[in-house]
Structures are given as structure tokens and as C-alpha cells.
Short mmCIF file of C-alpha atoms and ligand atoms in Angstrom, two decimals:
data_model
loop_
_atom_site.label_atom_id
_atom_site.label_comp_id
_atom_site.label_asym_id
_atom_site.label_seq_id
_atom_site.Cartn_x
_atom_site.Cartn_y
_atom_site.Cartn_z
CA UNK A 1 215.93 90.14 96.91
CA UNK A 2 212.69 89.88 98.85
CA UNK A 3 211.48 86.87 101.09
CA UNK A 4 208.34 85.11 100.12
CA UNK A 5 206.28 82.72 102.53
CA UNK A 6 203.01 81.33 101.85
CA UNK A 7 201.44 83.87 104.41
CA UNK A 8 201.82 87.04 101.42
CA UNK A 9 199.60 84.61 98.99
CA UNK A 10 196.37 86.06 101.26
CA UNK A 11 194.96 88.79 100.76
CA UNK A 12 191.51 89.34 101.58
CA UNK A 13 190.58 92.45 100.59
CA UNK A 14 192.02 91.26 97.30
CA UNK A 15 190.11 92.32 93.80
CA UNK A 16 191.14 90.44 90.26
CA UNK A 17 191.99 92.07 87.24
CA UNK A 18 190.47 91.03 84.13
CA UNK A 19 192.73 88.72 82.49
CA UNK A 20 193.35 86.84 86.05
CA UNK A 21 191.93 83.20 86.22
CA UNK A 22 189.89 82.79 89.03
CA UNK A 23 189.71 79.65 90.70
CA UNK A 24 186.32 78.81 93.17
CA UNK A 25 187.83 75.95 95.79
CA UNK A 26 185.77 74.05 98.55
CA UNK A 27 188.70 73.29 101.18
CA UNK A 28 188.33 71.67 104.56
CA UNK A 29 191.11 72.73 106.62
CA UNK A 30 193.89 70.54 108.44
CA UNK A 31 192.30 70.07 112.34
CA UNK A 32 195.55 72.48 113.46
CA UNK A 33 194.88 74.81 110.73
CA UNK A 34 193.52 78.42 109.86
CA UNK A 35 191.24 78.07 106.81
CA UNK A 36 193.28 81.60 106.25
CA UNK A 37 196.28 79.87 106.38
CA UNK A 38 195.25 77.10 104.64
CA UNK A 39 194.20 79.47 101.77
CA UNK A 40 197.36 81.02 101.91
CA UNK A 41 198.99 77.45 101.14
CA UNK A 42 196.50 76.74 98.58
CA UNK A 43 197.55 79.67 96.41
CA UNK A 44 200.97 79.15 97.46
CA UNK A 45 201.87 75.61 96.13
CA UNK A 46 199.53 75.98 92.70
CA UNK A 47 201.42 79.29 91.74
CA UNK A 48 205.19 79.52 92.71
CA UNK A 49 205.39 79.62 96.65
CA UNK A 50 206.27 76.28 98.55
CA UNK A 51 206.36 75.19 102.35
CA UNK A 52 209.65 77.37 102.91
CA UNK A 53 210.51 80.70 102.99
CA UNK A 54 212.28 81.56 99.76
CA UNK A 55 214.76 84.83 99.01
CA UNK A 56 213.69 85.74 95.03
CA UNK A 57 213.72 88.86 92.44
CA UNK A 58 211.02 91.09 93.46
CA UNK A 59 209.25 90.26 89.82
CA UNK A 60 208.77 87.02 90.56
CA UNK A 61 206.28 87.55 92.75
CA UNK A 62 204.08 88.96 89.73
CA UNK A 63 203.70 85.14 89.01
CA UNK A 64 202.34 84.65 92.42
CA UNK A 65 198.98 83.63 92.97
CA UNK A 66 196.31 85.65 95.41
CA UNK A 67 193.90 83.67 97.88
CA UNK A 68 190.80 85.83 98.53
CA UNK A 69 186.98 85.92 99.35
CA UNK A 70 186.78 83.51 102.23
CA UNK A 71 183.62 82.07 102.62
CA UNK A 72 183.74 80.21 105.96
CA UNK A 73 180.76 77.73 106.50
CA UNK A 74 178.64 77.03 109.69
CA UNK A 75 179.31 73.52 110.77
CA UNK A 76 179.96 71.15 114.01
CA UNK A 77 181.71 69.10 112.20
CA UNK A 78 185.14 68.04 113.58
CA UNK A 79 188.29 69.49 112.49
CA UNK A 80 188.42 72.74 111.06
CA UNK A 81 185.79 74.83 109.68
CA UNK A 82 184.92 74.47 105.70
CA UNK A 83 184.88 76.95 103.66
CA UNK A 84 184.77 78.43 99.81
CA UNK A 85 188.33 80.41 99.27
CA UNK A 86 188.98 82.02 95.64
CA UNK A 87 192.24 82.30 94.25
CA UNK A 88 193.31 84.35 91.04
CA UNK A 89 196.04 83.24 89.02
CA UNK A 90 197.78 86.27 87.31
CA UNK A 91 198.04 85.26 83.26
CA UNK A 92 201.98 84.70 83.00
CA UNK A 93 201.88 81.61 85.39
CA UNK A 94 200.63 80.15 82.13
CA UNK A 95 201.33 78.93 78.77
CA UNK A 96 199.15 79.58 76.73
CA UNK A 97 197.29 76.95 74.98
CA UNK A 98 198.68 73.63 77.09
CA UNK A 99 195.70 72.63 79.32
CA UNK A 100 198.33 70.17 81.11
CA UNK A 101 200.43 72.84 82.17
CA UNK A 102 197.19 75.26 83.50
CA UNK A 103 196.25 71.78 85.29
CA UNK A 104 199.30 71.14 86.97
CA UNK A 105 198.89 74.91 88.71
CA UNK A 106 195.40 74.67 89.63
CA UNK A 107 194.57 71.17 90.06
CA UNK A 108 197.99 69.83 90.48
CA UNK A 109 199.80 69.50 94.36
CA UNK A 110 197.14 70.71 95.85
CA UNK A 111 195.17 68.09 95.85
CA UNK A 112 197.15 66.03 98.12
CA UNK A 113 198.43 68.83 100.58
CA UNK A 114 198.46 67.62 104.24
CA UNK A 115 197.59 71.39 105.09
CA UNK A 116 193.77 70.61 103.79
CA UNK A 117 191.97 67.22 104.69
CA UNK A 118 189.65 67.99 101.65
CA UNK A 119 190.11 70.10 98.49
CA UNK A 120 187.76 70.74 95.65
CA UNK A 121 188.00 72.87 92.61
CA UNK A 122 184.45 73.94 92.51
CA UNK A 123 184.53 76.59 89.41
CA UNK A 124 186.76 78.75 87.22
CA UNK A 125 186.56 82.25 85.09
CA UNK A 126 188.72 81.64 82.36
CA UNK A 127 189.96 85.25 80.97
CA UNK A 128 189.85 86.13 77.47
CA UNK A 129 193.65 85.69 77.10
CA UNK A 130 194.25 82.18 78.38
CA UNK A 131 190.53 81.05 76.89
CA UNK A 132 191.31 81.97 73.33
CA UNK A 133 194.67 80.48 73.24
CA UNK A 134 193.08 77.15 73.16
CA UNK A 135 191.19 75.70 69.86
CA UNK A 136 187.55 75.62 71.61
CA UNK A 137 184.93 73.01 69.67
CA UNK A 138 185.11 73.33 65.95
CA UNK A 139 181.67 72.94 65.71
CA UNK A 140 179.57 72.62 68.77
CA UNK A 141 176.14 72.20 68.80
CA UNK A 142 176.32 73.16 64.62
CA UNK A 143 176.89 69.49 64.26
CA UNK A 144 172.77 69.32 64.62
CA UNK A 145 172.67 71.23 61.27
CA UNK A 146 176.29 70.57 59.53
CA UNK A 147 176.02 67.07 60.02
CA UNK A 148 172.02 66.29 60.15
CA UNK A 149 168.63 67.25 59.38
CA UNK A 150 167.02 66.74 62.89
CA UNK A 151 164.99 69.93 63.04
CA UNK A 152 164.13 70.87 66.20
CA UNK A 153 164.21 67.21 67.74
CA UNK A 154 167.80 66.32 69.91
CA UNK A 155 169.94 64.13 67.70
CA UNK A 156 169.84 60.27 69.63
CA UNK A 157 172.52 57.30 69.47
CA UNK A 158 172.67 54.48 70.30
CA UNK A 159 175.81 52.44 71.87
CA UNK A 160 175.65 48.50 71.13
CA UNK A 161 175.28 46.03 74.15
CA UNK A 162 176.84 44.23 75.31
CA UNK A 163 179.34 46.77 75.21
CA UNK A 164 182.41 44.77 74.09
CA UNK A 165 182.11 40.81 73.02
CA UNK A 166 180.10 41.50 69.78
CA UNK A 167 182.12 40.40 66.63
CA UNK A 168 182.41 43.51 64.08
CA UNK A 169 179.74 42.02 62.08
CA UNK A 170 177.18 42.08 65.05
CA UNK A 171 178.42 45.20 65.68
CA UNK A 172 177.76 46.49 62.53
CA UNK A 173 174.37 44.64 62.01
CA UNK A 174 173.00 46.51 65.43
CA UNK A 175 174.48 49.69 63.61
CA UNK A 176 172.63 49.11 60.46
CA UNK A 177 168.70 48.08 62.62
CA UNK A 178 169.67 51.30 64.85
CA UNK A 179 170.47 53.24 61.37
CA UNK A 180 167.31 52.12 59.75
CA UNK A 181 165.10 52.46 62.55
CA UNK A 182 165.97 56.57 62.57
CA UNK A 183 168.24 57.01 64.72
CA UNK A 184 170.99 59.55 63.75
CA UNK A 185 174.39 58.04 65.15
CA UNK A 186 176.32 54.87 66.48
CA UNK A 187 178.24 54.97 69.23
CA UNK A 188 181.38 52.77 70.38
CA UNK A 189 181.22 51.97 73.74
CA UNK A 190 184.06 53.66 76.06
CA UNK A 191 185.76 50.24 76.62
CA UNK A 192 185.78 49.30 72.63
CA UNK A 193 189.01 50.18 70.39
CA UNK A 194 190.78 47.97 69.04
CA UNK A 195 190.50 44.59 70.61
CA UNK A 196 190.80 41.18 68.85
CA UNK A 197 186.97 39.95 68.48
CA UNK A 198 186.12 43.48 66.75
CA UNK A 199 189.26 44.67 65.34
CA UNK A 200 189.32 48.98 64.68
CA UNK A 201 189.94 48.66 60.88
CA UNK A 202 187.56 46.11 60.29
CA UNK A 203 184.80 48.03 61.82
CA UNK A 204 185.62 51.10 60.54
CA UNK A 205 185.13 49.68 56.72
CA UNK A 206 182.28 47.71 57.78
CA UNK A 207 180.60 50.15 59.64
CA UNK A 208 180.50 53.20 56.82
CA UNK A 209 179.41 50.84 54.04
CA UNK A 210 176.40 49.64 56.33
CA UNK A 211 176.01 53.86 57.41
CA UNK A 212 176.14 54.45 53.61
CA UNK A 213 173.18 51.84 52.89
CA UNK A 214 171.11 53.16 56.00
CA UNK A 215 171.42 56.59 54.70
CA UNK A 216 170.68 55.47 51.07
CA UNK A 217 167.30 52.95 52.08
CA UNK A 218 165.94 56.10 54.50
CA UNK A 219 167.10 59.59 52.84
CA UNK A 220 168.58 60.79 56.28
CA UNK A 221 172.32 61.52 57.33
CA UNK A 222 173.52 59.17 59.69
CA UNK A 223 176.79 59.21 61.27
CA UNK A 224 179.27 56.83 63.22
CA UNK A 225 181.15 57.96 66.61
CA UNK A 226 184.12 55.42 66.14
CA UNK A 227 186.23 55.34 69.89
CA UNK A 228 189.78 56.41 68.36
CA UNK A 229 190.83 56.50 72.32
CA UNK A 230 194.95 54.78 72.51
CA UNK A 231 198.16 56.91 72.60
CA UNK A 232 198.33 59.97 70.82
CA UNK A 233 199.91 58.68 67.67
CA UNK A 234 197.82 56.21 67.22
CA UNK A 235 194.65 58.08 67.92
CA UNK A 236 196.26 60.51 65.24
CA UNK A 237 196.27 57.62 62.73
CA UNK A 238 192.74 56.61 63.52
CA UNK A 239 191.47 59.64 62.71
CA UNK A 240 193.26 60.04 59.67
CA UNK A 241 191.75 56.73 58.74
CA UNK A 242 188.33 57.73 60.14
CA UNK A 243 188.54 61.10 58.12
CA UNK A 244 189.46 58.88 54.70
CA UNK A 245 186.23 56.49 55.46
CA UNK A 246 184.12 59.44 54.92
CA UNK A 247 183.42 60.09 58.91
CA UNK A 248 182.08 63.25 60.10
CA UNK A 249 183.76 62.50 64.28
CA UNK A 250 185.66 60.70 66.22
CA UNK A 251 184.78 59.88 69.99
CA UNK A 252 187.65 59.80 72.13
CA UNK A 253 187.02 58.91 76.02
CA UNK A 254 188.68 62.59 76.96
CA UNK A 255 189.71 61.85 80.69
CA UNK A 256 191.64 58.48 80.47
CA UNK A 257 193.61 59.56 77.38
CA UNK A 258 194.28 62.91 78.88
CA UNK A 259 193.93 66.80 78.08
CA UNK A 260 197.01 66.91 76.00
CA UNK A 261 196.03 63.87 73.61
CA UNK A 262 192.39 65.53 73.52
CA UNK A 263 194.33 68.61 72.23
CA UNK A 264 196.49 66.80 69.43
CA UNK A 265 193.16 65.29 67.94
CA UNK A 266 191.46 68.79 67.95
CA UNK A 267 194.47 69.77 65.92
CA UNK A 268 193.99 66.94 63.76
CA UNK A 269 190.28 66.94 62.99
CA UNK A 270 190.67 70.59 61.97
CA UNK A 271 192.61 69.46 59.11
CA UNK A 272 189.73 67.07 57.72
CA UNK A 273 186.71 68.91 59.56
CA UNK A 274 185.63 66.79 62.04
CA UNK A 275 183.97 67.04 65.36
CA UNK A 276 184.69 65.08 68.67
CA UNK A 277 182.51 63.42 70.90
CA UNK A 278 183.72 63.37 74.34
CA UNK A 279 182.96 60.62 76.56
CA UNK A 280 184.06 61.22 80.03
CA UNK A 281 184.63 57.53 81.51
CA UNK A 282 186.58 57.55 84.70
CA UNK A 283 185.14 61.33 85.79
CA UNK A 284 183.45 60.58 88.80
CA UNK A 285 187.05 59.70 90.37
CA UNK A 286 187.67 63.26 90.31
CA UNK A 287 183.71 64.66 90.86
CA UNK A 288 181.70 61.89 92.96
CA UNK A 289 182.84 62.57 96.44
CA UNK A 290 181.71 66.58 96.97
CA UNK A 291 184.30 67.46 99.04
CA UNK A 292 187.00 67.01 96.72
CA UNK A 293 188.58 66.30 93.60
CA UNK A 294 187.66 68.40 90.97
CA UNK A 295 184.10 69.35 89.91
CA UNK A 296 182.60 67.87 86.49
CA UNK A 297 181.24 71.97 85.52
CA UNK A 298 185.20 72.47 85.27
CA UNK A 299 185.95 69.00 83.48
CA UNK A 300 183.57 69.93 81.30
CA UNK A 301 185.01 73.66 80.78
CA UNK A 302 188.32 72.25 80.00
CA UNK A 303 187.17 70.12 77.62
CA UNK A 304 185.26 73.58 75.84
CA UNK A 305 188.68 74.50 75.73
CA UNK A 306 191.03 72.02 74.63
CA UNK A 307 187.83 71.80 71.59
CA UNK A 308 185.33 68.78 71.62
CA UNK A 309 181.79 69.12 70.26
CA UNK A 310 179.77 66.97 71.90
CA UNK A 311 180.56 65.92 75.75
CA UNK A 312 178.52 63.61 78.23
CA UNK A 313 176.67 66.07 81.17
CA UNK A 314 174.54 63.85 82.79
CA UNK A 315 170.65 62.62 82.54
CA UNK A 316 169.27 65.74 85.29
CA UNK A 317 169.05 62.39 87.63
CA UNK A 318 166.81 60.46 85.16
CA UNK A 319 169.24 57.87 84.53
CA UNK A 320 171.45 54.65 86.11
CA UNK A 321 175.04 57.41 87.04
CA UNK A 322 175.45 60.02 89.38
CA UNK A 323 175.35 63.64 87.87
CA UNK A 324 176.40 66.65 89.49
CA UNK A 325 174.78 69.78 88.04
CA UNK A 326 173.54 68.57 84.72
CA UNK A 327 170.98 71.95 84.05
CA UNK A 328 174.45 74.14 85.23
CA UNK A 329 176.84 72.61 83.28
CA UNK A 330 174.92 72.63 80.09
CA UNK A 331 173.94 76.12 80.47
CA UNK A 332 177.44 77.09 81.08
CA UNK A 333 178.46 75.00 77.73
CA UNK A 334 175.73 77.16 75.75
CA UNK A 335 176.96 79.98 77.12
CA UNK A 336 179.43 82.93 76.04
CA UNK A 337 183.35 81.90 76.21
CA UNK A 338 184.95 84.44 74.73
CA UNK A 339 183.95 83.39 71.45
CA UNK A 340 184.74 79.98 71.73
CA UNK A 341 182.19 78.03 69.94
CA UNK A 342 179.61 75.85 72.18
CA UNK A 343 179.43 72.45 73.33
CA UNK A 344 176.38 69.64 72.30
CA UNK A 345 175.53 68.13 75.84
CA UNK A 346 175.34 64.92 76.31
CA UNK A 347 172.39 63.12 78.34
CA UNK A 348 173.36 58.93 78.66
CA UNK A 349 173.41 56.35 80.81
CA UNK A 350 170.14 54.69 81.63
CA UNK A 351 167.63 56.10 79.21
CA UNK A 352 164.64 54.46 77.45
CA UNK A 353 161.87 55.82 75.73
CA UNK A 354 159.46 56.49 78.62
CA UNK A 355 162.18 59.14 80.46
CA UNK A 356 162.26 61.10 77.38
CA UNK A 357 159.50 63.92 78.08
CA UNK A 358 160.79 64.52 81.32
CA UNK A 359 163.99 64.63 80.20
CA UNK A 360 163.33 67.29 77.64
CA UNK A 361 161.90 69.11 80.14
CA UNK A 362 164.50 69.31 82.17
CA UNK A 363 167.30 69.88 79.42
CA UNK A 364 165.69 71.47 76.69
CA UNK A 365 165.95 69.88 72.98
CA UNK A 366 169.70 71.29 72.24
CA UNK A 367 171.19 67.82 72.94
CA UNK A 368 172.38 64.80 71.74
CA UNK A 369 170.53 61.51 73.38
CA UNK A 370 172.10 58.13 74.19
CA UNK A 371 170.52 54.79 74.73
CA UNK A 372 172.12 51.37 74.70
CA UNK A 373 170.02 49.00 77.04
CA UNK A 374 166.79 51.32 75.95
CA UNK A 375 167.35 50.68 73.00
CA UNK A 376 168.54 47.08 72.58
CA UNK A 377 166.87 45.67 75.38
CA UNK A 378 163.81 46.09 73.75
CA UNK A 379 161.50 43.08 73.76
CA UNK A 380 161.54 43.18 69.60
CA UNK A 381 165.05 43.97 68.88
CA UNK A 382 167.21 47.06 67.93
CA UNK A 383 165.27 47.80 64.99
CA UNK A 384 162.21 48.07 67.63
CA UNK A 385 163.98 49.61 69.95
CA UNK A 386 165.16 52.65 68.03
CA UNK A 387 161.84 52.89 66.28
CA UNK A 388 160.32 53.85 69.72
CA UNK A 389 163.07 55.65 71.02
CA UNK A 390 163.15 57.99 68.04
CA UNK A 391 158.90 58.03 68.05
CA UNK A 392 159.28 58.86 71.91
CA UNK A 393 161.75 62.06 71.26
CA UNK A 394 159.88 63.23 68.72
CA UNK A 395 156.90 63.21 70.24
CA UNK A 396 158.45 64.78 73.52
CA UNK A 397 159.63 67.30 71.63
CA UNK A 398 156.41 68.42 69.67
CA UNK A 399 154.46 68.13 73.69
CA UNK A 400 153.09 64.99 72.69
CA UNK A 401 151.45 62.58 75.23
CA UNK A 402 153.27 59.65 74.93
CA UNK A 403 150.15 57.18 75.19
CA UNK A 404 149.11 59.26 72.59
CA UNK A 405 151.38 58.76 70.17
CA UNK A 406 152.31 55.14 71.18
CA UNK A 407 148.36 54.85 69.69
CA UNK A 408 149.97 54.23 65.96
CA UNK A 409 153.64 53.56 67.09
CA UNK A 410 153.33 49.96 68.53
CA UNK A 411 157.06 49.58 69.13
CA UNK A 412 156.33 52.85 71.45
CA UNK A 413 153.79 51.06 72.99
CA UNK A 414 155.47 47.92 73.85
CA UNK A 415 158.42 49.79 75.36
CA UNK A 416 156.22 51.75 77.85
CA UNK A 417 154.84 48.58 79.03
CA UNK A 418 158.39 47.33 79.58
CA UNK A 419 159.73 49.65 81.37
CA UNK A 420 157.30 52.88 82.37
CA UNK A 421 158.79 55.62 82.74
CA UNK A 422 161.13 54.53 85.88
CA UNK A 423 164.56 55.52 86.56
CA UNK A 424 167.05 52.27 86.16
CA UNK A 425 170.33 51.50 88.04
O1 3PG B 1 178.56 54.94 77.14
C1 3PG B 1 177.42 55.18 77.54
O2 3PG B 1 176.95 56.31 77.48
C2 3PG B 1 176.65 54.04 78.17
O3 3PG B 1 177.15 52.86 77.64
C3 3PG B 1 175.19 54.12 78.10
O4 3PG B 1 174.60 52.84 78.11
P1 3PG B 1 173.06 52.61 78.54
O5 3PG B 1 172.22 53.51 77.70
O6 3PG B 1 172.81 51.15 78.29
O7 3PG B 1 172.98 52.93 80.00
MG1 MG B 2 179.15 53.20 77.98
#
């Protein structure tokens, strides 16, 4: 037997091996504390140390976790000094493929230790084994191609407004102008499912025949992103149901129904090859306040992982939310995971037609766009609004003035004057 306190989790001359995860935390100190012992702690409590000193088998400590690199930061702030601390996690600690377990190591009791006033999980490297035991997107940004014939344009939805209150058939007419005025997808709004004035099953039959008819009376694919977001069984139903209405997703709101439900519907769609669209309501309780919580570049890694296609990054600050790191986290979604396939960002919340040139220029044109208000609160309507929100993309995206083109695209024209090219809230 050999004793284990949290003081032999340090070590800072520490280096990784490859198939280690490596965990980047922000941690403020207790005021009484070492940010070396406070490390310690930190690596301590997420792998298998706790506040006591235990007597165990010398192999358990192969499970143990290793705080290293301390970074300690300048400050006169009170309390002790801040600082960036990694930890590696060695690959046993986890099972493979159950993002709920990896969660509860990493992002689990540390987050309310007293030992550190402030905690973040800034960043992870996820090693090939752990990455590739989990599904990754089925089709990632392929969905521009598999599912439509954009080109080189981002592919733009719209969400109906209000956001819940419309009956289905509103719901469905605003699908149908939206449709029909070329945009490429509808999108449930986070806080629709399956409530009484629009009831799931009604709107799922309503809403294909009118995406059938809109793909018929233009000659381009269209799709729905139906909010299957309830318990796990159910969503499992919906997208059975979804899947035998002829849809190519579901959108499931990925933080409030949990990794583990996320992972059941990747499972699912598989079986009828569909995609998911991730929207990440009720993230900024773990990524608004800097010092803590849990950064949305590693939300948006797990959910690479546990396998949607299409995730909400942020607007690069054009738009009415907060976004940390949009440019970062997309680039890290189009970038190499082991093989995993990519991610579609994102960009909604607060967009209208006049944003859009800036916004390709700060994200590129690998991306799905979202407007609701930009869309519908268009002086003439939906059918208006999506006219000049798909005129203003495309012309964006071929480095067209918009005045120019707004020239022959009146609907353009009229939504400049409304609103400019200012950033709502
Ligand atoms: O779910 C979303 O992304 C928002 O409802 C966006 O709505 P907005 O375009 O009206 O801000
Ligand atoms: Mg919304």
C-alpha cells in the first residue's frame, strides 16, 4: 500500500504522453492558498484523489491525474494570484464513449471546490483514443452539399417570431413565405416542442407537405430543423417520426437535454441518416462570466464529439448575444479531430440583411445563417424578408456592394433603410 495526498497530483516539470487528455484551466486561488496547491487539488478531486490522505494499491495511482505548466498571472487583485494550470488525465480514468462520465472528471467537483474562488475549463486536447470512441457529426458541414445546392453561398434559416404563440398553421404559413422566398431551412425556436397551441405532430405533417410544395413551386431543396428536445425516449420517437416525414435533421437544444440524450439521438439518426442541429440555449450559464464555468470552445468540442452537424458559435459580435471566441471556435470545428468529421457553425441571434458582408468577412462562407426578427420583422412580411436576406448573402458572398445590388432587389433595399447595418440588442 502507498499513501496518496493531493500534494503528489503536482508535478511541474511534468510532460503528457500522447493518449493523455489535457485539460487548460483558468483558476483563482482560495485567499489562504498556493495556486500550486490549489493545482494539486484541482487534479486531485477530477481524477481519484480527495481532501484526505488515502492508503491504496500502488496501480491505482496510474488513474491519477497530473497538474502541470503553471502559468501564474501579474495582478493586484485581492486574494490569491490567477493563473492558467494544465492537467493531463491518463486514458483509463475514462470510459470510453460516455461524455457524462469524461464530464463528471473534468468539469465535475471542481467547479464548486472551496480551495479555488474561481475555476474555468478554458481548453482541452482530446487524444486519439478517447476522441474516436465517440460517434463525431455524421455529416458536418457535407450537409451544404448532401442536403442542398447552395454553391458557394452559407445555407440561411430562418426561426419564426414570435417564438412560441403561433398556431401550427401560422407556423407553417411563415415556413412556406420563408421557403418560397429562398431560403434553405426552418427553424423551431429553442423554447417550441410540443406545447398545446402548436402541437409536435401536427407541425411535423403540416410543415413537410408545405416544405414539399416550396421545393416543388422553386426547384430548390429545402429542409425543416424540427426541435425534438424532451426526455430521451421521447426525443427517440420524434425522430423516428421526423425520419418517416421525409426529414433530413432534427434540432435538439444540446445543453438543457444533456450530453448523454445528445448521444442517444446521434445513435438514432445514424439509423435513418440524419444530421443534428445543435442549439446551445442555456450556454452562457456555464461561459458568460470569464473566470469560470466552462468555456463555449470546449462546449462546442464536446458536442464534435458526442456527433451534431450543425452547432450555434456566435455572430463574431455582430449580433444581440454575447460570444466568446466565435473566429476560434469555428476554426477549431473545421479543424482535424482525429478523423472525426467537422462541424457547420452556426452564426444567430440578431442578424438582418445589412450585417451580412461583414459577417462573411469575419467567418468566411462555410456556415449556416439564422435570422428570425431580420427576417420577419421586415416592413413587407416574411416573404420580403427572406427575399432580401437571401439577395444580401448572396451578394456578400460574390463581394457585392450591397447598395449595389439592392439597385434591382427592392426588398434589399427597403431592409437597409430599416435597419442599416447596426448591431441590435
Ligand atoms: O434561436 C435563435 O437562434 C434565435 O431565436 C435567433 O432569433 P433572432 O434572429 O430574431 O435574433
Ligand atoms: Mg431562439
Amino acid at each position: 500500500m502507498v499513501g496518496i495526498k493531493y500534494e503528489d497530483f503536482l508535478d511541474t516539470s511534468y510532460e503528457p504522453v500522447d493518449d493523455e487528455l489535457v485539460c487548460r484551466f483558468r483558476i483563482q486561488p482560495a485567499s489562504d492558498m498556493t495556486v500550486e496547491d490549489a493545482a494539486s487539488r484541482v487534479a486531485s478531486e477530477s481524477s481519484n484523489g480527495t481532501w484526505a490522505e488515502l492508503q491504496v494499491d500502488g496501480e491505482v495511482r496510474d488513474l491519477s491525474a497530473t497538474a502541470f505548466d503553471i502559468d501564474v498571472e501579474e495582478t493586484d487583485a485581492a486574494g490569491g494570484d490567477p493563473a492558467e494550470i494544465a492537467v493531463a488525465y491518463p486514458d483509463a480514468l475514462f470510459e470510453p464513449g460516455n461524455m457524462a462520465q469524461v464530464l463528471s472528471c473534468i468539469a465535475g467537483n471542481i467547479m464548486g471546490m472551496k480551495a479555488v474562488d474561481r475555476i474555468r475549463l478554458v481548453d482541452c486536447t482530446w487524444p486519439e483514443p478517447l476522441a474516436t470512441s465517440f460517434a463525431g457529426p455524421l455529416f458536418g458541414s457535407s450537409v451544404r452539399e448532401e442536403f442542398f445546392d447552395a454553391g458557394d453561398r452559407p445555407i440561411l434559416a430562418t426561426v419564426p417570431k414570435p417564438k412560441v404563440g403561433l398556431t401550427t398553421d401560422q407556423h407553417v404559413q411563415v415556413g412556406y413565405d420563408a421557403w418560397t422566398g429562398g431560403l434553405d431551412l426552418l427553424k423551431d425556436d429553442e423554447n417550441l416542442t410540443d406545447q398545446s397551441f402548436n402541437p409536435f405532430q401536427e407541425r411535423l405533417t403540416e410543415s413537410f407537405a408545405a416544405r414539399d410544395r416550396a421545393q416543388e413551386e422553386t426547384g430548390e431543396p429545402k429542409s425543416y430543423l424540427i426541435n425534438v428536445t424532451a426526455d430521451a425516449n421521447t426525443m427517440l420517437d420524434r425522430v423516428d417520426d421526423v425520419a418517416a416525414a421525409g426529414g433530413e435533421y432534427v434540432m435538439v437544444d444540446v445543453i438543457t437535454t444533456g450530453w448523454a440524450a445528445v448521444q442517444s439521438v446521434r445513435e438514432r439518426c445514424e439509423r435513418h441518416g440524419m444530421a443534428i442541429h445543435a442549439h446551445r440555449a442555456m450556454h452562457a450559464a456555464f461561459d458568460r462570466l470569464p473566470e469560470h464555468g466552462v468555456s463555449m470552445r470546449v462546449l462546442a468540442q464536446i458536442a464534435r464529439l458526442c456527433g451534431v452537424d450543425q452547432i450555434h458559435t456566435g455572430t463574431a459580435d455582430l449580433g444581440k448575444l454575447e460570444n466568446e471566441d466565435t473566429y476560434g471556435i469555428n476554426e477549431w470545428l473545421a479543424g482535424d479531430l482525429h478523423g472525426l468529421n467537422d462541424v457547420l457553425p452556426t452564426a444567430s441571434g440578431g442578424l438582418h440583411p445589412g450585417l451580412m458582408p461583414e459577417l462573411l468577412d469575419r467567418l468566411g462562407t462555410n456556415l449556416c445563417i439564422q435570422a428570425g426578427g431580420g427576417v420577419h420583422g421586415h416592413p413587407d412580411g416574411t416573404h420580403a424578408g427572406a427575399k432580401a436576406f437571401r439577395a444580401a448573402v448572396e451578394a456578400a458572398a460574390e463581394g457585392v456592394p450591397l447598395e449595389e445590388r439592392a439597385r434591382d432587389h427592392p426588398d434589399l433595399e427597403t431592409a437597409i433603410e430599416m435597419w442599416g447595418t447596426e448591431t441590435p440588442r
